[in-house]
Amino acid sequence: MTEITLTTKGQFTFNQQLLDHLGVKAGEKILVKKLPDGSLKIEAEKNQIDILSLSRSMQSDIQATDAELQDSIRQSYIQRGRS
């Protein structure tokens, strides 16, 4: 267990060993979640995946019917089988 001292400004600093354990570097963010039992869960933000942002990045203006999608998948399987 590592002891951290709180400053008079209400701040504390993680030592390099803890930062290495989290896999974070200067300028990267650390997430802190309050748990019901009064403890905190601390993890590197970069280990989190925002599914909503990910789905937005995958959106497209292309529209297709179910039949068109099925046909496209079928054609893809046929082409893979030939190569």
PDB file of C-alpha atoms in Angstrom:
ATOM      1  CA  MET A   1       0.000   0.000   0.000  1.00  0.00           C
ATOM      2  CA  THR A   2       1.210   3.498  -0.818  1.00  0.00           C
ATOM      3  CA  GLU A   3       0.606   6.487   1.433  1.00  0.00           C
ATOM      4  CA  ILE A   4      -0.191   9.860  -0.154  1.00  0.00           C
ATOM      5  CA  THR A   5      -0.216  13.141   1.769  1.00  0.00           C
ATOM      6  CA  LEU A   6      -2.881  15.744   1.101  1.00  0.00           C
ATOM      7  CA  THR A   7      -1.598  19.313   0.794  1.00  0.00           C
ATOM      8  CA  THR A   8      -3.252  22.344   2.413  1.00  0.00           C
ATOM      9  CA  LYS A   9      -4.713  23.119  -1.029  1.00  0.00           C
ATOM     10  CA  GLY A  10      -6.512  19.753  -1.062  1.00  0.00           C
ATOM     11  CA  GLN A  11      -4.166  18.269  -3.679  1.00  0.00           C
ATOM     12  CA  PHE A  12      -1.990  15.191  -3.744  1.00  0.00           C
ATOM     13  CA  THR A  13       0.590  13.732  -6.092  1.00  0.00           C
ATOM     14  CA  PHE A  14       0.903  10.141  -7.249  1.00  0.00           C
ATOM     15  CA  ASN A  15       4.465   8.866  -7.152  1.00  0.00           C
ATOM     16  CA  GLN A  16       6.040   7.508 -10.341  1.00  0.00           C
ATOM     17  CA  GLN A  17       5.506   3.894  -9.251  1.00  0.00           C
ATOM     18  CA  LEU A  18       1.736   4.423  -9.097  1.00  0.00           C
ATOM     19  CA  LEU A  19       1.680   6.328 -12.396  1.00  0.00           C
ATOM     20  CA  ASP A  20       3.642   3.513 -14.052  1.00  0.00           C
ATOM     21  CA  HIS A  21       1.180   0.985 -12.625  1.00  0.00           C
ATOM     22  CA  LEU A  22      -1.726   2.949 -14.148  1.00  0.00           C
ATOM     23  CA  GLY A  23       0.197   3.354 -17.401  1.00  0.00           C
ATOM     24  CA  VAL A  24      -0.255   7.132 -17.519  1.00  0.00           C
ATOM     25  CA  LYS A  25       2.143   9.878 -18.487  1.00  0.00           C
ATOM     26  CA  ALA A  26       2.170  13.636 -17.985  1.00  0.00           C
ATOM     27  CA  GLY A  27      -0.882  15.289 -19.535  1.00  0.00           C
ATOM     28  CA  GLU A  28      -3.003  12.130 -19.583  1.00  0.00           C
ATOM     29  CA  LYS A  29      -6.148  11.871 -17.476  1.00  0.00           C
ATOM     30  CA  ILE A  30      -6.974   9.628 -14.534  1.00  0.00           C
ATOM     31  CA  LEU A  31     -10.601   8.759 -13.750  1.00  0.00           C
ATOM     32  CA  VAL A  32     -11.784   8.606 -10.139  1.00  0.00           C
ATOM     33  CA  LYS A  33     -15.085   6.902  -9.342  1.00  0.00           C
ATOM     34  CA  LYS A  34     -16.765   7.223  -5.943  1.00  0.00           C
ATOM     35  CA  LEU A  35     -17.958   3.832  -4.694  1.00  0.00           C
ATOM     36  CA  PRO A  36     -20.912   3.349  -2.303  1.00  0.00           C
ATOM     37  CA  ASP A  37     -18.670   2.081   0.507  1.00  0.00           C
ATOM     38  CA  GLY A  38     -16.769   5.392   0.608  1.00  0.00           C
ATOM     39  CA  SER A  39     -13.749   4.133  -1.318  1.00  0.00           C
ATOM     40  CA  LEU A  40     -12.496   5.343  -4.686  1.00  0.00           C
ATOM     41  CA  LYS A  41     -11.729   3.466  -7.879  1.00  0.00           C
ATOM     42  CA  ILE A  42      -8.847   5.018  -9.822  1.00  0.00           C
ATOM     43  CA  GLU A  43      -7.973   4.093 -13.408  1.00  0.00           C
ATOM     44  CA  ALA A  44      -6.358   5.559 -16.484  1.00  0.00           C
ATOM     45  CA  GLU A  45      -8.828   7.254 -18.830  1.00  0.00           C
ATOM     46  CA  LYS A  46      -7.128   5.773 -21.888  1.00  0.00           C
ATOM     47  CA  ASN A  47      -8.225   2.304 -20.768  1.00  0.00           C
ATOM     48  CA  GLN A  48     -11.858   3.352 -21.107  1.00  0.00           C
ATOM     49  CA  ILE A  49     -13.791   2.962 -24.335  1.00  0.00           C
ATOM     50  CA  ASP A  50     -16.662   5.327 -24.957  1.00  0.00           C
ATOM     51  CA  ILE A  51     -19.041   3.091 -26.895  1.00  0.00           C
ATOM     52  CA  LEU A  52     -21.310   6.012 -27.806  1.00  0.00           C
ATOM     53  CA  SER A  53     -18.440   7.968 -29.371  1.00  0.00           C
ATOM     54  CA  LEU A  54     -17.262   4.831 -31.116  1.00  0.00           C
ATOM     55  CA  SER A  55     -20.701   4.222 -32.615  1.00  0.00           C
ATOM     56  CA  ARG A  56     -20.925   7.850 -33.770  1.00  0.00           C
ATOM     57  CA  SER A  57     -17.587   7.535 -35.527  1.00  0.00           C
ATOM     58  CA  MET A  58     -18.901   4.514 -37.421  1.00  0.00           C
ATOM     59  CA  GLN A  59     -22.069   6.205 -38.681  1.00  0.00           C
ATOM     60  CA  SER A  60     -22.418   6.655 -42.395  1.00  0.00           C
ATOM     61  CA  ASP A  61     -24.766   8.288 -44.878  1.00  0.00           C
ATOM     62  CA  ILE A  62     -24.951   5.012 -46.801  1.00  0.00           C
ATOM     63  CA  GLN A  63     -28.408   3.446 -46.649  1.00  0.00           C
ATOM     64  CA  ALA A  64     -29.228  -0.079 -47.719  1.00  0.00           C
ATOM     65  CA  THR A  65     -32.132  -2.476 -47.365  1.00  0.00           C
ATOM     66  CA  ASP A  66     -31.769  -5.778 -45.556  1.00  0.00           C
ATOM     67  CA  ALA A  67     -31.826  -7.555 -48.924  1.00  0.00           C
ATOM     68  CA  GLU A  68     -29.009  -5.329 -50.243  1.00  0.00           C
ATOM     69  CA  LEU A  69     -26.924  -5.982 -47.142  1.00  0.00           C
ATOM     70  CA  GLN A  70     -27.485  -9.741 -47.416  1.00  0.00           C
ATOM     71  CA  ASP A  71     -26.507  -9.654 -51.090  1.00  0.00           C
ATOM     72  CA  SER A  72     -23.363  -7.678 -50.290  1.00  0.00           C
ATOM     73  CA  ILE A  73     -22.381 -10.194 -47.597  1.00  0.00           C
ATOM     74  CA  ARG A  74     -23.070 -13.083 -49.962  1.00  0.00           C
ATOM     75  CA  GLN A  75     -20.899 -11.490 -52.676  1.00  0.00           C
ATOM     76  CA  SER A  76     -18.105 -10.952 -50.148  1.00  0.00           C
ATOM     77  CA  TYR A  77     -18.142 -14.649 -49.220  1.00  0.00           C
ATOM     78  CA  ILE A  78     -18.069 -15.615 -52.900  1.00  0.00           C
ATOM     79  CA  GLN A  79     -15.081 -13.353 -53.596  1.00  0.00           C
ATOM     80  CA  ARG A  80     -13.163 -14.702 -50.572  1.00  0.00           C
ATOM     81  CA  GLY A  81     -13.815 -18.246 -51.728  1.00  0.00           C
ATOM     82  CA  ARG A  82     -12.193 -17.507 -55.101  1.00  0.00           C
ATOM     83  CA  SER A  83      -9.025 -15.918 -53.714  1.00  0.00           C
TER      84      SER A  83
END
